[in-house]
PDB file of C-alpha atoms and ligand atoms in Angstrom:
ATOM      1  CA  MET A   1       9.513 -21.598  16.257  1.00 36.00           C
ATOM      2  CA  LEU A   2       7.105 -23.900  14.474  1.00 40.00           C
ATOM      3  CA  THR A   3       5.492 -22.499  11.370  1.00 41.00           C
ATOM      4  CA  GLY A   4       1.922 -23.432  10.488  1.00 44.00           C
ATOM      5  CA  LEU A   5       3.170 -26.040   8.027  1.00 39.00           C
ATOM      6  CA  SER A   6       5.660 -27.635  10.440  1.00 43.00           C
ATOM      7  CA  ILE A   7       2.980 -27.798  13.176  1.00 38.00           C
ATOM      8  CA  LEU A   8       0.806 -29.699  10.720  1.00 36.00           C
ATOM      9  CA  GLN A   9       3.757 -31.987   9.865  1.00 41.00           C
ATOM     10  CA  PHE A  10       4.422 -32.516  13.589  1.00 37.00           C
ATOM     11  CA  PHE A  11       0.845 -33.643  14.229  1.00 35.00           C
ATOM     12  CA  LEU A  12       0.780 -35.784  11.102  1.00 33.00           C
ATOM     13  CA  CYS A  13       3.948 -37.460  12.307  1.00 35.00           C
ATOM     14  CA  LYS A  14       2.471 -38.055  15.768  1.00 38.00           C
ATOM     15  CA  ALA A  15      -0.718 -39.402  14.219  1.00 36.00           C
ATOM     16  CA  THR A  16       1.275 -41.871  12.151  1.00 35.00           C
ATOM     17  CA  TYR A  17       3.256 -42.917  15.226  1.00 35.00           C
ATOM     18  CA  ILE A  18       0.116 -43.397  17.335  1.00 35.00           C
ATOM     19  CA  SER A  19      -1.615 -45.413  14.634  1.00 36.00           C
ATOM     20  CA  SER A  20       1.448 -47.635  14.186  1.00 39.00           C
ATOM     21  CA  CYS A  21       1.467 -48.245  17.967  1.00 35.00           C
ATOM     22  CA  LEU A  22      -2.191 -49.172  17.851  1.00 39.00           C
ATOM     23  CA  PHE A  23      -1.528 -51.459  14.916  1.00 41.00           C
ATOM     24  CA  ALA A  24       1.407 -53.083  16.723  1.00 46.00           C
ATOM     25  CA  ASN A  25      -0.776 -53.506  19.783  1.00 48.00           C
ATOM     26  CA  ASP A  26      -3.525 -55.123  17.714  1.00 47.00           C
ATOM     27  CA  LEU A  27      -0.944 -57.412  16.207  1.00 45.00           C
ATOM     28  CA  PHE A  28       0.284 -58.317  19.681  1.00 43.00           C
ATOM     29  CA  ILE A  29      -3.243 -59.042  20.885  1.00 44.00           C
ATOM     30  CA  ALA A  30      -3.937 -61.095  17.754  1.00 45.00           C
ATOM     31  CA  THR A  31      -0.748 -63.093  18.334  1.00 45.00           C
ATOM     32  CA  VAL A  32      -1.592 -63.765  21.975  1.00 46.00           C
ATOM     33  CA  ILE A  33      -5.101 -64.864  21.027  1.00 47.00           C
ATOM     34  CA  SER A  34      -3.867 -67.184  18.293  1.00 52.00           C
ATOM     35  CA  VAL A  35      -1.338 -68.839  20.653  1.00 54.00           C
ATOM     36  CA  VAL A  36      -4.017 -69.300  23.314  1.00 62.00           C
ATOM     37  CA  ASP A  37      -6.302 -70.741  20.614  1.00 78.00           C
ATOM     38  CA  LEU A  38      -3.960 -73.558  19.659  1.00 88.00           C
ATOM     39  CA  PRO A  39      -5.024 -76.966  20.937  1.00 93.00           C
ATOM     40  CA  LYS A  40      -2.672 -78.943  23.144  1.00 95.00           C
ATOM     41  CA  TYR A  41      -1.501 -82.316  21.920  1.00 97.00           C
ATOM     42  CA  ALA A  42      -0.413 -85.202  24.133  1.00 98.00           C
ATOM     43  CA  ARG A  43       1.322 -88.223  22.654  1.00 98.00           C
ATOM     44  CA  VAL A  44       0.795 -91.472  24.531  1.00 98.00           C
ATOM     45  CA  ASN A  45       4.116 -93.025  25.488  1.00 98.00           C
ATOM     46  CA  LEU A  46       3.553 -96.628  24.409  1.00 98.00           C
ATOM     47  CA  LEU A  47       6.603 -97.690  26.438  1.00 98.00           C
ATOM     48  CA  LYS A  48       4.724 -96.923  29.654  1.00 98.00           C
ATOM     49  CA  SER A  49       1.039 -97.126  28.823  1.00 98.00           C
ATOM     50  CA  ASP A  50      -1.424 -97.492  25.972  1.00 97.00           C
ATOM     51  CA  VAL A  51      -4.069 -95.281  24.450  1.00 98.00           C
ATOM     52  CA  SER A  52      -7.059 -96.985  26.093  1.00 98.00           C
ATOM     53  CA  LEU A  53      -5.480 -96.810  29.577  1.00 98.00           C
ATOM     54  CA  VAL A  54      -4.667 -93.128  29.144  1.00 98.00           C
ATOM     55  CA  ILE A  55      -8.203 -92.388  27.896  1.00 98.00           C
ATOM     56  CA  ALA A  56      -9.659 -94.238  30.890  1.00 98.00           C
ATOM     57  CA  ALA A  57      -7.441 -92.251  33.277  1.00 98.00           C
ATOM     58  CA  PHE A  58      -8.525 -88.944  31.749  1.00 97.00           C
ATOM     59  CA  ASN A  59     -12.168 -90.038  31.885  1.00 97.00           C
ATOM     60  CA  GLU A  60     -11.777 -90.735  35.596  1.00 97.00           C
ATOM     61  CA  ASP A  61     -10.451 -87.207  36.026  1.00 95.00           C
ATOM     62  CA  GLY A  62     -13.581 -85.741  34.447  1.00 94.00           C
ATOM     63  CA  TYR A  63     -12.309 -85.346  30.885  1.00 95.00           C
ATOM     64  CA  LEU A  64     -14.746 -86.474  28.217  1.00 94.00           C
ATOM     65  CA  LEU A  65     -13.622 -88.192  25.013  1.00 95.00           C
ATOM     66  CA  CYS A  66     -15.466 -86.630  22.078  1.00 93.00           C
ATOM     67  CA  ASP A  67     -15.502 -86.976  18.328  1.00 87.00           C
ATOM     68  CA  GLU A  68     -12.809 -84.931  16.533  1.00 75.00           C
ATOM     69  CA  ARG A  69     -15.535 -83.681  14.174  1.00 70.00           C
ATOM     70  CA  CYS A  70     -17.522 -82.090  17.025  1.00 65.00           C
ATOM     71  CA  GLY A  71     -15.686 -78.820  16.357  1.00 59.00           C
ATOM     72  CA  ALA A  72     -13.955 -76.593  18.903  1.00 61.00           C
ATOM     73  CA  LEU A  73     -13.117 -78.576  22.008  1.00 72.00           C
ATOM     74  CA  GLU A  74     -14.885 -77.628  25.230  1.00 77.00           C
ATOM     75  CA  HIS A  75     -12.764 -77.137  28.303  1.00 82.00           C
ATOM     76  CA  ASN A  76     -12.859 -80.725  29.572  1.00 89.00           C
ATOM     77  CA  ASN A  77     -13.252 -82.510  26.250  1.00 93.00           C
ATOM     78  CA  PHE A  78     -10.526 -84.283  24.347  1.00 95.00           C
ATOM     79  CA  SER A  79     -10.336 -86.301  21.157  1.00 95.00           C
ATOM     80  CA  ILE A  80      -8.067 -88.754  19.352  1.00 96.00           C
ATOM     81  CA  ASP A  81      -6.216 -87.147  16.476  1.00 95.00           C
ATOM     82  CA  PRO A  82      -7.677 -88.403  13.155  1.00 94.00           C
ATOM     83  CA  ILE A  83      -4.200 -89.033  11.673  1.00 95.00           C
ATOM     84  CA  LEU A  84      -2.085 -89.973  14.666  1.00 97.00           C
ATOM     85  CA  PRO A  85      -3.786 -92.756  16.639  1.00 96.00           C
ATOM     86  CA  ASP A  86      -1.590 -92.332  19.735  1.00 97.00           C
ATOM     87  CA  VAL A  87      -2.021 -88.549  19.940  1.00 97.00           C
ATOM     88  CA  LEU A  88      -4.774 -86.872  21.965  1.00 97.00           C
ATOM     89  CA  LYS A  89      -6.026 -83.342  21.381  1.00 95.00           C
ATOM     90  CA  PHE A  90      -7.076 -81.103  24.266  1.00 95.00           C
ATOM     91  CA  HIS A  91      -8.437 -77.619  24.863  1.00 93.00           C
ATOM     92  CA  PRO A  92      -5.693 -74.927  24.684  1.00 93.00           C
ATOM     93  CA  LEU A  93      -6.019 -74.262  28.412  1.00 93.00           C
ATOM     94  CA  ALA A  94      -6.174 -77.887  29.624  1.00 94.00           C
ATOM     95  CA  PRO A  95      -3.821 -78.055  32.642  1.00 95.00           C
ATOM     96  CA  LEU A  96      -1.797 -81.013  31.377  1.00 96.00           C
ATOM     97  CA  THR A  97       1.633 -80.133  32.809  1.00 96.00           C
ATOM     98  CA  THR A  98       0.366 -80.768  36.335  1.00 96.00           C
ATOM     99  CA  HIS A  99      -1.340 -84.041  35.429  1.00 97.00           C
ATOM    100  CA  PRO A 100       0.154 -87.254  36.923  1.00 97.00           C
ATOM    101  CA  LEU A 101       0.150 -88.909  33.469  1.00 98.00           C
ATOM    102  CA  TYR A 102       2.481 -86.152  32.301  1.00 98.00           C
ATOM    103  CA  ARG A 103       4.641 -86.204  35.419  1.00 97.00           C
ATOM    104  CA  ASP A 104       5.105 -89.991  35.034  1.00 98.00           C
ATOM    105  CA  SER A 105       5.844 -89.698  31.283  1.00 98.00           C
ATOM    106  CA  HIS A 106       2.787 -91.736  30.305  1.00 98.00           C
ATOM    107  CA  ILE A 107       1.956 -88.828  28.029  1.00 98.00           C
ATOM    108  CA  ILE A 108       4.403 -86.481  26.325  1.00 98.00           C
ATOM    109  CA  LEU A 109       3.312 -83.003  25.292  1.00 98.00           C
ATOM    110  CA  GLN A 110       4.307 -82.747  21.671  1.00 98.00           C
ATOM    111  CA  ASP A 111       2.754 -80.678  18.893  1.00 97.00           C
ATOM    112  CA  LYS A 112       1.024 -82.536  16.104  1.00 96.00           C
ATOM    113  CA  ALA A 113       3.469 -81.191  13.498  1.00 97.00           C
ATOM    114  CA  SER A 114       6.405 -82.437  15.570  1.00 98.00           C
ATOM    115  CA  CYS A 115       4.802 -85.911  15.766  1.00 98.00           C
ATOM    116  CA  LEU A 116       4.527 -86.313  11.996  1.00 98.00           C
ATOM    117  CA  PRO A 117       8.168 -87.070  10.931  1.00 97.00           C
ATOM    118  CA  ALA A 118       8.636 -90.107  13.187  1.00 97.00           C
ATOM    119  CA  TYR A 119       5.095 -91.280  12.435  1.00 97.00           C
ATOM    120  CA  LEU A 120       5.782 -91.143   8.683  1.00 97.00           C
ATOM    121  CA  LEU A 121       9.225 -92.708   9.084  1.00 96.00           C
ATOM    122  CA  ALA A 122       7.600 -95.559  11.044  1.00 97.00           C
ATOM    123  CA  PRO A 123      10.738 -97.614  11.692  1.00 97.00           C
ATOM    124  CA  PRO A 124       9.728-101.176  12.568  1.00 97.00           C
ATOM    125  CA  PRO A 125      10.915-102.702  15.879  1.00 98.00           C
ATOM    126  CA  GLY A 126      14.522-103.874  15.462  1.00 97.00           C
ATOM    127  CA  SER A 127      15.585-100.923  13.277  1.00 95.00           C
ATOM    128  CA  ASN A 128      18.799 -98.963  13.719  1.00 93.00           C
ATOM    129  CA  VAL A 129      17.972 -95.265  13.704  1.00 94.00           C
ATOM    130  CA  VAL A 130      20.133 -92.170  13.970  1.00 92.00           C
ATOM    131  CA  ASP A 131      18.521 -89.008  15.315  1.00 94.00           C
ATOM    132  CA  CYS A 132      21.028 -86.370  14.227  1.00 92.00           C
ATOM    133  CA  CYS A 133      19.624 -83.395  16.186  1.00 95.00           C
ATOM    134  CA  ALA A 134      17.879 -85.026  19.103  1.00 97.00           C
ATOM    135  CA  ALA A 135      17.516 -82.682  22.093  1.00 98.00           C
ATOM    136  CA  PRO A 136      15.191 -82.254  23.913  1.00 98.00           C
ATOM    137  CA  GLY A 137      14.135 -85.688  22.723  1.00 98.00           C
ATOM    138  CA  ASN A 138      10.516 -85.528  21.633  1.00 98.00           C
ATOM    139  CA  LYS A 139      11.064 -87.373  18.370  1.00 98.00           C
ATOM    140  CA  THR A 140      13.722 -89.619  19.876  1.00 98.00           C
ATOM    141  CA  THR A 141      11.317 -90.904  22.526  1.00 98.00           C
ATOM    142  CA  GLN A 142       8.546 -91.103  19.936  1.00 98.00           C
ATOM    143  CA  LEU A 143      10.757 -93.295  17.736  1.00 98.00           C
ATOM    144  CA  ALA A 144      11.509 -95.521  20.749  1.00 98.00           C
ATOM    145  CA  SER A 145       7.766 -95.719  21.400  1.00 98.00           C
ATOM    146  CA  ILE A 146       7.064 -96.713  17.772  1.00 98.00           C
ATOM    147  CA  MET A 147       9.889 -99.310  17.867  1.00 98.00           C
ATOM    148  CA  ARG A 148       8.693-100.635  21.261  1.00 98.00           C
ATOM    149  CA  ASN A 149      12.266-100.264  22.512  1.00 98.00           C
ATOM    150  CA  LYS A 150      13.463-102.939  20.083  1.00 98.00           C
ATOM    151  CA  GLY A 151      16.497-102.074  17.946  1.00 97.00           C
ATOM    152  CA  SER A 152      18.693 -99.043  18.507  1.00 96.00           C
ATOM    153  CA  ILE A 153      18.419 -95.286  18.324  1.00 96.00           C
ATOM    154  CA  THR A 154      21.658 -93.328  18.395  1.00 95.00           C
ATOM    155  CA  ALA A 155      20.708 -89.811  19.436  1.00 96.00           C
ATOM    156  CA  PHE A 156      23.209 -87.012  18.819  1.00 95.00           C
ATOM    157  CA  ASP A 157      23.158 -83.491  20.093  1.00 97.00           C
ATOM    158  CA  LYS A 158      26.043 -81.045  20.218  1.00 97.00           C
ATOM    159  CA  ASP A 159      24.664 -78.654  22.829  1.00 98.00           C
ATOM    160  CA  ARG A 160      25.748 -79.685  26.339  1.00 98.00           C
ATOM    161  CA  ARG A 161      22.773 -78.185  28.177  1.00 98.00           C
ATOM    162  CA  ARG A 162      20.197 -79.491  25.728  1.00 98.00           C
ATOM    163  CA  PHE A 163      21.945 -82.853  25.770  1.00 98.00           C
ATOM    164  CA  ALA A 164      21.389 -83.047  29.561  1.00 98.00           C
ATOM    165  CA  VAL A 165      17.662 -82.514  28.961  1.00 98.00           C
ATOM    166  CA  LEU A 166      17.696 -85.199  26.259  1.00 98.00           C
ATOM    167  CA  ARG A 167      19.282 -87.727  28.644  1.00 98.00           C
ATOM    168  CA  LYS A 168      16.754 -86.901  31.361  1.00 98.00           C
ATOM    169  CA  ARG A 169      13.774 -87.176  29.003  1.00 98.00           C
ATOM    170  CA  VAL A 170      15.021 -90.463  27.541  1.00 98.00           C
ATOM    171  CA  ARG A 171      15.453 -91.906  31.030  1.00 98.00           C
ATOM    172  CA  GLU A 172      12.056 -90.676  32.236  1.00 98.00           C
ATOM    173  CA  ALA A 173      10.311 -92.035  29.122  1.00 98.00           C
ATOM    174  CA  GLY A 174      11.841 -95.478  29.673  1.00 98.00           C
ATOM    175  CA  ALA A 175      13.403 -95.369  26.199  1.00 98.00           C
ATOM    176  CA  THR A 176      16.065 -97.997  26.864  1.00 98.00           C
ATOM    177  CA  CYS A 177      16.916 -98.506  23.177  1.00 98.00           C
ATOM    178  CA  VAL A 178      18.294 -94.945  22.958  1.00 98.00           C
ATOM    179  CA  SER A 179      22.017 -94.193  23.231  1.00 97.00           C
ATOM    180  CA  PRO A 180      22.452 -90.426  23.638  1.00 98.00           C
ATOM    181  CA  ILE A 181      25.789 -89.078  22.381  1.00 97.00           C
ATOM    182  CA  LEU A 182      27.067 -85.563  23.030  1.00 97.00           C
ATOM    183  CA  SER A 183      28.655 -84.737  19.709  1.00 95.00           C
ATOM    184  CA  ASP A 184      28.367 -82.690  16.553  1.00 93.00           C
ATOM    185  CA  ILE A 185      26.842 -85.063  14.002  1.00 90.00           C
ATOM    186  CA  LEU A 186      28.976 -83.448  11.300  1.00 88.00           C
ATOM    187  CA  LYS A 187      32.125 -84.643  13.058  1.00 88.00           C
ATOM    188  CA  VAL A 188      31.019 -88.257  13.344  1.00 84.00           C
ATOM    189  CA  CYS A 189      32.953 -90.646  11.151  1.00 67.00           C
ATOM    190  CA  PRO A 190      30.641 -91.943   8.381  1.00 67.00           C
ATOM    191  CA  ARG A 191      32.145 -95.427   8.897  1.00 57.00           C
ATOM    192  CA  TYR A 192      30.246 -95.534  12.174  1.00 57.00           C
ATOM    193  CA  CYS A 193      26.923 -95.353  10.352  1.00 62.00           C
ATOM    194  CA  HIS A 194      27.273 -98.427   8.157  1.00 61.00           C
ATOM    195  CA  LEU A 195      24.378-100.179   9.937  1.00 56.00           C
ATOM    196  CA  ILE A 196      21.990 -97.291   9.756  1.00 57.00           C
ATOM    197  CA  LEU A 197      18.751 -97.842   7.864  1.00 58.00           C
ATOM    198  CA  TYR A 198      16.763 -94.767   8.939  1.00 56.00           C
ATOM    199  CA  THR A 199      17.784 -91.230   9.772  1.00 57.00           C
ATOM    200  CA  GLU A 200      15.737 -88.435  11.209  1.00 53.00           C
ATOM    201  CA  ALA A 201      17.066 -84.911  11.471  1.00 50.00           C
ATOM    202  CA  THR A 202      14.749 -82.109  12.552  1.00 55.00           C
TER     203      THR A 202
HETATM  204  C1  SAM B   1      14.889 -78.152  16.863  1.00 85.92           C
HETATM  205  S1  SAM B   1      15.967 -78.947  17.969  1.00 85.92           S
HETATM  206  C2  SAM B   1      15.591 -80.646  17.697  1.00 85.92           C
HETATM  207  C3  SAM B   1      14.274 -81.070  18.309  1.00 85.92           C
HETATM  208  C4  SAM B   1      14.193 -82.584  18.478  1.00 85.92           C
HETATM  209  N1  SAM B   1      14.336 -83.310  17.217  1.00 85.92           N
HETATM  210  C5  SAM B   1      12.880 -82.975  19.138  1.00 85.92           C
HETATM  211  O1  SAM B   1      11.993 -83.487  18.462  1.00 85.92           O
HETATM  212  O2  SAM B   1      12.750 -82.765  20.363  1.00 85.92           O
HETATM  213  C6  SAM B   1      17.529 -78.854  17.141  1.00 85.92           C
HETATM  214  C7  SAM B   1      18.687 -79.486  17.924  1.00 85.92           C
HETATM  215  O3  SAM B   1      19.717 -79.785  16.984  1.00 85.92           O
HETATM  216  C8  SAM B   1      20.952 -79.653  17.647  1.00 85.92           C
HETATM  217  N2  SAM B   1      21.986 -79.558  16.587  1.00 85.92           N
HETATM  218  C9  SAM B   1      22.110 -78.611  15.631  1.00 85.92           C
HETATM  219  N3  SAM B   1      23.163 -78.871  14.820  1.00 85.92           N
HETATM  220  C10 SAM B   1      23.716 -80.031  15.270  1.00 85.92           C
HETATM  221  C11 SAM B   1      24.819 -80.820  14.848  1.00 85.92           C
HETATM  222  N4  SAM B   1      25.586 -80.467  13.808  1.00 85.92           N
HETATM  223  N5  SAM B   1      25.106 -81.960  15.536  1.00 85.92           N
HETATM  224  C12 SAM B   1      24.350 -82.312  16.607  1.00 85.92           C
HETATM  225  N6  SAM B   1      23.284 -81.597  17.049  1.00 85.92           N
HETATM  226  C13 SAM B   1      22.975 -80.468  16.398  1.00 85.92           C
HETATM  227  C14 SAM B   1      20.757 -78.430  18.508  1.00 85.92           C
HETATM  228  O4  SAM B   1      21.699 -78.403  19.580  1.00 85.92           O
HETATM  229  C15 SAM B   1      19.306 -78.599  18.982  1.00 85.92           C
HETATM  230  O5  SAM B   1      19.255 -79.223  20.244  1.00 85.92           O
END
């Protein structure tokens, strides 16, 4: 039997539960909206194309290059990132994964934040670089693009399945200066690295 007080407690409890569900739901909706709001970034693979050719191809497909400062991107607009000259910014819903430039690895979908380490490292062509944690290969192929395939990139990953993706991406990107190695970087003999000038591990 519920007393008057316990009935009140029961309903208070329910009310708290319902409001926490509503709050969780709001949080979920807010999260979905913020993910949908994020722009898409496409890095031009300089091993297969160049920025002006990619811009021209998108223009032909009805995309319009606009100034980064013009605010929120319209559906078919895109802009050049103000910091990264080989990175293009698109509307969050731009259907880039079905675009031929993506399928042929002329562009690589890579978030702006992920593009920054290799851009800041900026190894000149002819460098010897070790990518310690390379799969799926976004930064590895970006480094190859920056180095114009000149020099060497030794790309380690210890996860067999992710390593397979790395090899595929490296091949598709035409990154011939990359040697993928399936291994735990921590087990690699330091002697091996005597030529290394740059390392990148993210
Ligand atoms: C966040 S992902 C790297 C993303 C990659 N740099 C890119 O830009 O595409 C981390 C990777 O590090 C690998 N990894 C973690 N510890 C490692 C180790 N000790 N040796 C080799 N690979 C390792 C994981 O298997 C995973 O594939």
